[in-house]
GROMACS .gro file of C-alpha atoms in nm:
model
  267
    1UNK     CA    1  -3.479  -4.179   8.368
    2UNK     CA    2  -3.375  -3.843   8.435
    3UNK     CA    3  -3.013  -3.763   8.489
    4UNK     CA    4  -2.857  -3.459   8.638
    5UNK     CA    5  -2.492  -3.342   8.694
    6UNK     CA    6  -2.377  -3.124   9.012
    7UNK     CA    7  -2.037  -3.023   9.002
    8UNK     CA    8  -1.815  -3.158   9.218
    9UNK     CA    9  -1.761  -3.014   9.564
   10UNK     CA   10  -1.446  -2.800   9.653
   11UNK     CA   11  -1.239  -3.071   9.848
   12UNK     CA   12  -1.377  -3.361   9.594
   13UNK     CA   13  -1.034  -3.558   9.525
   14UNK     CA   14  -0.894  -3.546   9.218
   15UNK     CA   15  -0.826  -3.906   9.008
   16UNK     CA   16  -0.611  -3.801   8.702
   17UNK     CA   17  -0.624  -4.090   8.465
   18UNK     CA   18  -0.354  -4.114   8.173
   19UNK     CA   19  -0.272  -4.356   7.931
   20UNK     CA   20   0.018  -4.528   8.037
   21UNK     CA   21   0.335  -4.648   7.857
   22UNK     CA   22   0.658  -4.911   7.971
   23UNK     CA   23   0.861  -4.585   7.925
   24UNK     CA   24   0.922  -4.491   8.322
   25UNK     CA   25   0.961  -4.159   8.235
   26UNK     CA   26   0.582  -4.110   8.137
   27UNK     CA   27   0.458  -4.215   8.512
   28UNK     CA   28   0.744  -3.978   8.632
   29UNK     CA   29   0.690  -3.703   8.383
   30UNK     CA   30   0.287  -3.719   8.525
   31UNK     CA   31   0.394  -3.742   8.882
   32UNK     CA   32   0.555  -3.393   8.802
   33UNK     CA   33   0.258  -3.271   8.677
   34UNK     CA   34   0.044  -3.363   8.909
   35UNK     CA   35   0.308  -3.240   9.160
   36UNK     CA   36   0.270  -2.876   9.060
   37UNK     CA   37  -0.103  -2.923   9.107
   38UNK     CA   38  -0.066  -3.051   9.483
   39UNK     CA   39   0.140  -2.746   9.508
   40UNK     CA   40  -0.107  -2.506   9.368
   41UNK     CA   41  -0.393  -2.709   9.584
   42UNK     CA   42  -0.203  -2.849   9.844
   43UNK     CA   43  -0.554  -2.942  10.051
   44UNK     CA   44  -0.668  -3.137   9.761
   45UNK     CA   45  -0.598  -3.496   9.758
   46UNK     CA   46  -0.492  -3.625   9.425
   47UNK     CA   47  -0.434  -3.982   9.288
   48UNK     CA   48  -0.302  -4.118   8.902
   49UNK     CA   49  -0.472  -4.408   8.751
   50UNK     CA   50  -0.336  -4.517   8.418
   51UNK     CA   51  -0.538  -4.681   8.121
   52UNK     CA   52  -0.283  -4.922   8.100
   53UNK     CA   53   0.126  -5.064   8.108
   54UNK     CA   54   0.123  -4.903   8.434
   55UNK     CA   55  -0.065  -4.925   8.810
   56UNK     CA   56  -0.279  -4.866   8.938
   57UNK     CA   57  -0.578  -4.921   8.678
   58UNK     CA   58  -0.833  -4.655   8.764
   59UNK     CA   59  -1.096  -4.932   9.001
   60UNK     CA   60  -0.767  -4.905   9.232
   61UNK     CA   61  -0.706  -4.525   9.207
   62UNK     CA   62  -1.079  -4.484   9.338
   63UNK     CA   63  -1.062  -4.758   9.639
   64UNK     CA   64  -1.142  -4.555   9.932
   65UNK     CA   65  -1.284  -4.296   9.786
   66UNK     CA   66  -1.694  -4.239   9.809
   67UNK     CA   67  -1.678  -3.918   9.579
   68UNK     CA   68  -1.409  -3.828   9.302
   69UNK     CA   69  -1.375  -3.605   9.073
   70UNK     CA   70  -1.249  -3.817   8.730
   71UNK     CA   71  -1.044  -3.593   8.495
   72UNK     CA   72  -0.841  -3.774   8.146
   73UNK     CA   73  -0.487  -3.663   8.131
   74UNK     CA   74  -0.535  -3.699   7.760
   75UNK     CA   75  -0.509  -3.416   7.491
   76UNK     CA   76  -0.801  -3.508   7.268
   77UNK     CA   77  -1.148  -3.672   7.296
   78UNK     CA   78  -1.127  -3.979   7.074
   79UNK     CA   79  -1.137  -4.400   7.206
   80UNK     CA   80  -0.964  -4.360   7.536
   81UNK     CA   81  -1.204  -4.081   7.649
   82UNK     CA   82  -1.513  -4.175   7.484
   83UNK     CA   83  -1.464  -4.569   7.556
   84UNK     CA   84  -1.193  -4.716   7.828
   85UNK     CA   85  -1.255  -4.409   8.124
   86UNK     CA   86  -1.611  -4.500   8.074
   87UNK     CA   87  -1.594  -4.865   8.081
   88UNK     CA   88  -1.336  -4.842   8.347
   89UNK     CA   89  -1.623  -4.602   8.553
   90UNK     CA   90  -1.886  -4.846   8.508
   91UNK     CA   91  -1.690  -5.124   8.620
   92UNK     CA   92  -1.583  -4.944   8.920
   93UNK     CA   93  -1.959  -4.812   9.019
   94UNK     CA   94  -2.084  -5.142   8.884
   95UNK     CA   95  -1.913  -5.261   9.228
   96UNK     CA   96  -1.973  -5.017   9.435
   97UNK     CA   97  -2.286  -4.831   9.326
   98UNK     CA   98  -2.272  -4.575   9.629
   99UNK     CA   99  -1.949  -4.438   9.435
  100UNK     CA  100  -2.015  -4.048   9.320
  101UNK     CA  101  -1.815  -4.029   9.020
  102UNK     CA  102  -1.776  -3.632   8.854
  103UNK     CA  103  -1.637  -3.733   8.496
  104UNK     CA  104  -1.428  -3.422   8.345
  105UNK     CA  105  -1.358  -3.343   8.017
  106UNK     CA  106  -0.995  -3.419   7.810
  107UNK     CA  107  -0.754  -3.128   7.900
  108UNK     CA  108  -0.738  -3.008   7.486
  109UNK     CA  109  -0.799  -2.818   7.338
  110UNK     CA  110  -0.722  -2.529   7.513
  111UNK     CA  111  -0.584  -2.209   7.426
  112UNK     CA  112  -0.325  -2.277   7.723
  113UNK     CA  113  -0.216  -2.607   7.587
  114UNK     CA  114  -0.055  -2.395   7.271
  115UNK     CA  115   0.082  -2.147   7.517
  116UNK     CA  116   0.289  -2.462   7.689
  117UNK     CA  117   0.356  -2.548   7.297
  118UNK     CA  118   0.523  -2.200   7.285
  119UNK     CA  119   0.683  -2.263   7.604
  120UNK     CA  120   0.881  -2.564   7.458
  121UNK     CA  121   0.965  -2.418   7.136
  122UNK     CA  122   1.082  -2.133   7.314
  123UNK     CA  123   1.311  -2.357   7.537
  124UNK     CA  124   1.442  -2.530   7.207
  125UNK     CA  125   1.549  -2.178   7.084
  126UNK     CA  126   1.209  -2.084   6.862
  127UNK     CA  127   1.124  -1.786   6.967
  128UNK     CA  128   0.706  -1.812   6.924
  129UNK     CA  129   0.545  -1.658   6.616
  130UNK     CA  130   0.859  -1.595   6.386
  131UNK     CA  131   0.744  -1.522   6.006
  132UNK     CA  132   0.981  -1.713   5.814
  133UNK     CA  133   0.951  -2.040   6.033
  134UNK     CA  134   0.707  -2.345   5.995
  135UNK     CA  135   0.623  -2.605   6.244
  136UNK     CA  136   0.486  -2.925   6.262
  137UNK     CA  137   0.239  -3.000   6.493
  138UNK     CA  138   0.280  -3.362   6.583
  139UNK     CA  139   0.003  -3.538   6.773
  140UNK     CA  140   0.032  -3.951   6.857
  141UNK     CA  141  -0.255  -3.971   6.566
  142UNK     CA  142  -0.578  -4.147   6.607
  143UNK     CA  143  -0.850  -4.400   6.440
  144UNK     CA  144  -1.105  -4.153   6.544
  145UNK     CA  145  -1.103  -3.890   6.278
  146UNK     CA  146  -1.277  -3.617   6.509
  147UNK     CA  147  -0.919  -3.622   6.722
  148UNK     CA  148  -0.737  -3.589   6.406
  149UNK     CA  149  -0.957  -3.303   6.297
  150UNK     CA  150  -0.906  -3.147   6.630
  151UNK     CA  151  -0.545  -3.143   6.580
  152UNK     CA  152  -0.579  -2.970   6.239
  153UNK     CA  153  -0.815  -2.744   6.329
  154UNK     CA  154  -0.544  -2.615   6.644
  155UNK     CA  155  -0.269  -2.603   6.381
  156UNK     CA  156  -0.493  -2.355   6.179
  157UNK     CA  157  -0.579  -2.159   6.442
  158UNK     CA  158  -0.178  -2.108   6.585
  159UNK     CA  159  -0.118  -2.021   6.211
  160UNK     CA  160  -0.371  -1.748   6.143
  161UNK     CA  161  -0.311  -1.615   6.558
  162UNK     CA  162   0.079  -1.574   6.565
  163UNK     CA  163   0.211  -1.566   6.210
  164UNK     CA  164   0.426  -1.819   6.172
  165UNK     CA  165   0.505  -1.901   5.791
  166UNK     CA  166   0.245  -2.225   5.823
  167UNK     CA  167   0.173  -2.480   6.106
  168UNK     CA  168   0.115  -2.814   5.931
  169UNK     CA  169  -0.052  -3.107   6.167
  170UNK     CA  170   0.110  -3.450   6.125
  171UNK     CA  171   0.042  -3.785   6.323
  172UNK     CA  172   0.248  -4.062   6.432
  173UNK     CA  173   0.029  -4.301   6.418
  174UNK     CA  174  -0.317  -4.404   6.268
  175UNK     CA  175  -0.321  -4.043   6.033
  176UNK     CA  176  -0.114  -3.853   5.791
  177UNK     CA  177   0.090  -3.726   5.714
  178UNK     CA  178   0.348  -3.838   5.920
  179UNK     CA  179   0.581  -3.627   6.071
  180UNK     CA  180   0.888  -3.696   5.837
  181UNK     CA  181   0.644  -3.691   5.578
  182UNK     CA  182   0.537  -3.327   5.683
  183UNK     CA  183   0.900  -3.200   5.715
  184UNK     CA  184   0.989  -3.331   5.379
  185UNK     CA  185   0.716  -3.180   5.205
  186UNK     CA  186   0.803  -2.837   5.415
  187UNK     CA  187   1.134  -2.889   5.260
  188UNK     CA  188   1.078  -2.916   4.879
  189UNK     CA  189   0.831  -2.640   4.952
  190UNK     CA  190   1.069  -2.372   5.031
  191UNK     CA  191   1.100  -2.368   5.405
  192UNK     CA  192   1.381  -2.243   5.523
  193UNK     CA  193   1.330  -2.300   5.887
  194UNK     CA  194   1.091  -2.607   6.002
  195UNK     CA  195   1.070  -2.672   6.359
  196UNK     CA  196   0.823  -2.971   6.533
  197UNK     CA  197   0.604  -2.940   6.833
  198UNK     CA  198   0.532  -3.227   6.988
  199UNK     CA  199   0.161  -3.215   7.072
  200UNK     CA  200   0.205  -3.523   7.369
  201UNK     CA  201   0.198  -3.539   7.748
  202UNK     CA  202   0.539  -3.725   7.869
  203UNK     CA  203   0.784  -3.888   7.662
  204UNK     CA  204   0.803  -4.225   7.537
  205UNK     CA  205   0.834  -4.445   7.176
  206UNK     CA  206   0.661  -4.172   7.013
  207UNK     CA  207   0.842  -3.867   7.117
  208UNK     CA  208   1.159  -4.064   7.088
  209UNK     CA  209   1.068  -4.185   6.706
  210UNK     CA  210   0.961  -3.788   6.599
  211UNK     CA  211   1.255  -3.632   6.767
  212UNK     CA  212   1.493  -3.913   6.555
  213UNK     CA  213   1.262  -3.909   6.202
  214UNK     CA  214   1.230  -3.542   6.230
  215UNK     CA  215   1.567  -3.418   6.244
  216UNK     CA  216   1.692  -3.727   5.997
  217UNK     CA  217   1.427  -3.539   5.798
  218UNK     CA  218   1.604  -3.228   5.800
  219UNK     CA  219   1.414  -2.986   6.103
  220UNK     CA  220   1.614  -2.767   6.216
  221UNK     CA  221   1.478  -2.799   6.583
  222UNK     CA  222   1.265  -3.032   6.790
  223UNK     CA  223   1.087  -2.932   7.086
  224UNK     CA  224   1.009  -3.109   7.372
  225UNK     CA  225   0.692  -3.303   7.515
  226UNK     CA  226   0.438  -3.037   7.734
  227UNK     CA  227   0.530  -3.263   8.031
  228UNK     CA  228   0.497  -3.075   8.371
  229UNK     CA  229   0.414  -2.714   8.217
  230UNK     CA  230   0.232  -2.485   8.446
  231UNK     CA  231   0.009  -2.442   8.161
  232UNK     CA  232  -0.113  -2.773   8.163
  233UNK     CA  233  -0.167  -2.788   8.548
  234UNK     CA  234  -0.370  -2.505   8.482
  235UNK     CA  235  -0.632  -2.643   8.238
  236UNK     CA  236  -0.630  -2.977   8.479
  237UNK     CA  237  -0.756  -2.783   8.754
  238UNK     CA  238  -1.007  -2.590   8.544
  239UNK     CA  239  -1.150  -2.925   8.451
  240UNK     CA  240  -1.145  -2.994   8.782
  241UNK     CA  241  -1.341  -2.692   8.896
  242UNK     CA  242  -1.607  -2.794   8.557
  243UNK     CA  243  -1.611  -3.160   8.631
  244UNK     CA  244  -1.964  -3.289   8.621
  245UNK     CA  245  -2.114  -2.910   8.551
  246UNK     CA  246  -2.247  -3.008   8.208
  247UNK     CA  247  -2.559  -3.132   8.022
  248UNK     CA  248  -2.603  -3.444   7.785
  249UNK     CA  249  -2.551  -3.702   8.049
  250UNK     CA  250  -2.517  -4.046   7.962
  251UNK     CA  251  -2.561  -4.353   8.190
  252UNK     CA  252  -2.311  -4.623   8.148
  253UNK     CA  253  -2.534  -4.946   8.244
  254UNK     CA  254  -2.857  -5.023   8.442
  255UNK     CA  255  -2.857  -5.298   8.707
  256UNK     CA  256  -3.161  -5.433   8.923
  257UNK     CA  257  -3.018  -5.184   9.164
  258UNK     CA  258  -3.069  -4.904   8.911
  259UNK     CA  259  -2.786  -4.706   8.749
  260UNK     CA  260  -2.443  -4.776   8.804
  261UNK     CA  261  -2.327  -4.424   8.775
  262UNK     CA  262  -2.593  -4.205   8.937
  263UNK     CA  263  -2.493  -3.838   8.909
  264UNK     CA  264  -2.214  -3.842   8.697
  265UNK     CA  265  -2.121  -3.636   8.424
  266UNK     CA  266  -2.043  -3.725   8.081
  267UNK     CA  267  -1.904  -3.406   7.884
   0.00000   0.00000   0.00000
């Protein structure tokens, strides 16, 4: 069977789907977010589904809807991308095969996403780039090693592009080293300033746990989560405009009906 993508149409609502956490300030840190794109697009309509913790699961984000444009509020490509928006897609269609589903690609990386990093650094008193300072790149950490490696290879890049002293990536889970771990070593190495960039969406357990480790550790400042950065509304609509424009398609499931997902797009 042949599959093809067509982007979706200007107008196309937009389902943002995140992760999800307990912590009510993650739904009301994406609310903001998602706020400054209604702003920017204010004839667009746009809807959050979370992955779970939270409502409503992504099958009730798209009730209603006969075309959407699917977009992962998530910062790297690893199980929640490649596995649960996919599963939770073909589920959805499975029910309602006349659904027109545009999948979008994860918002990082993105040379924007580092400019919001700045942003927060710069808000914690780092001004961006400074020669004698290292940071810590902190991602939540994954079991996928390509995420991890996507988070390292970032680091590397900020390093060699704005001259900071060294830009060391650390997980919080599932990788290492850790983020105390990284400030430690930073420490016996010489550093004499070490400052952490938190490399999430919205707070929570983890931005609470490297904030606390991190200065216990010795950094010297912590910034804050991206959050609602312009920055990051920015790359969500450009994913939006992309959505479905790619190649590489994959079909999630084949029913007596035919495919569950005609016409969407798998980046």
């Amino acid at each position: 069977m042949t599959w093809r993508a067509t982007g979706a149409a200007l107008g196309t609502p937009l389902v943002a789907v995140a992760h999800g956490s307990r912590d009510p300030r993650a739904a009301a840190t994406v609310e903001a977010l998602l706020d400054l794109v209604r702003d920017a697009r204010p004839e667009l309509l746009v809807r959050t589904a979370y992955l779970d913790h939270a409502s409503p699961t992504l099958p009730m984000a798209l009730s209603g809807l006969t075309e959407a444009a699917v977009l992962p509020l998530l910062l790297t490509e690893a199980y929640h991308s490649r596995v649960d928006i996919p599963g939770a897609l073909a589920e959805a269609t499975a029910r309602r095969p006349l659904l027109r589903v545009h999948a979008g690609a994860t918002l990082g990386p993105h040379p924007l996403l580092v400019a919001a990093l700045e942003r927060r650094l710069a808000e914690a008193g780092v001004e961006p780039g400074e020669p004698g300072t290292a940071v810590v790149l902190v991602s939540a950490g994954s079991s996928d090693r390509r995420a991890n490696a996507t988070v390292a290879g970032i680091a590397g890049d900020w390093a060699r592009q704005r001259g900071w002293r060294s830009v060391t990536a650390a997980y919080a889970s599932a990788a290492g080293p850790t983020p105390e771990e990284a400030v430690l070593r930073l420490r016996r190495s010489g550093a004499s300033r070490i400052v952490v960039a938190p490399y999430l969406l919205a707070p929570g357990h983890f931005a609470d746990r490297i904030r606390r480790e991190t200065l216990a550790a010795g950094a010297d400042a912590v910034a804050d989560v991206l959050g609602a950065a312009p920055e990051v509304a920015a790359v969500l609509l450009e994913r939006y405009r992309n959505a479905g424009q790619c190649s590489g398609l994959q079909a999630w499931g084949e029913g007596p009906r035919g495919s569950a997902l005609q016409g969407v797009g798998v980046p």
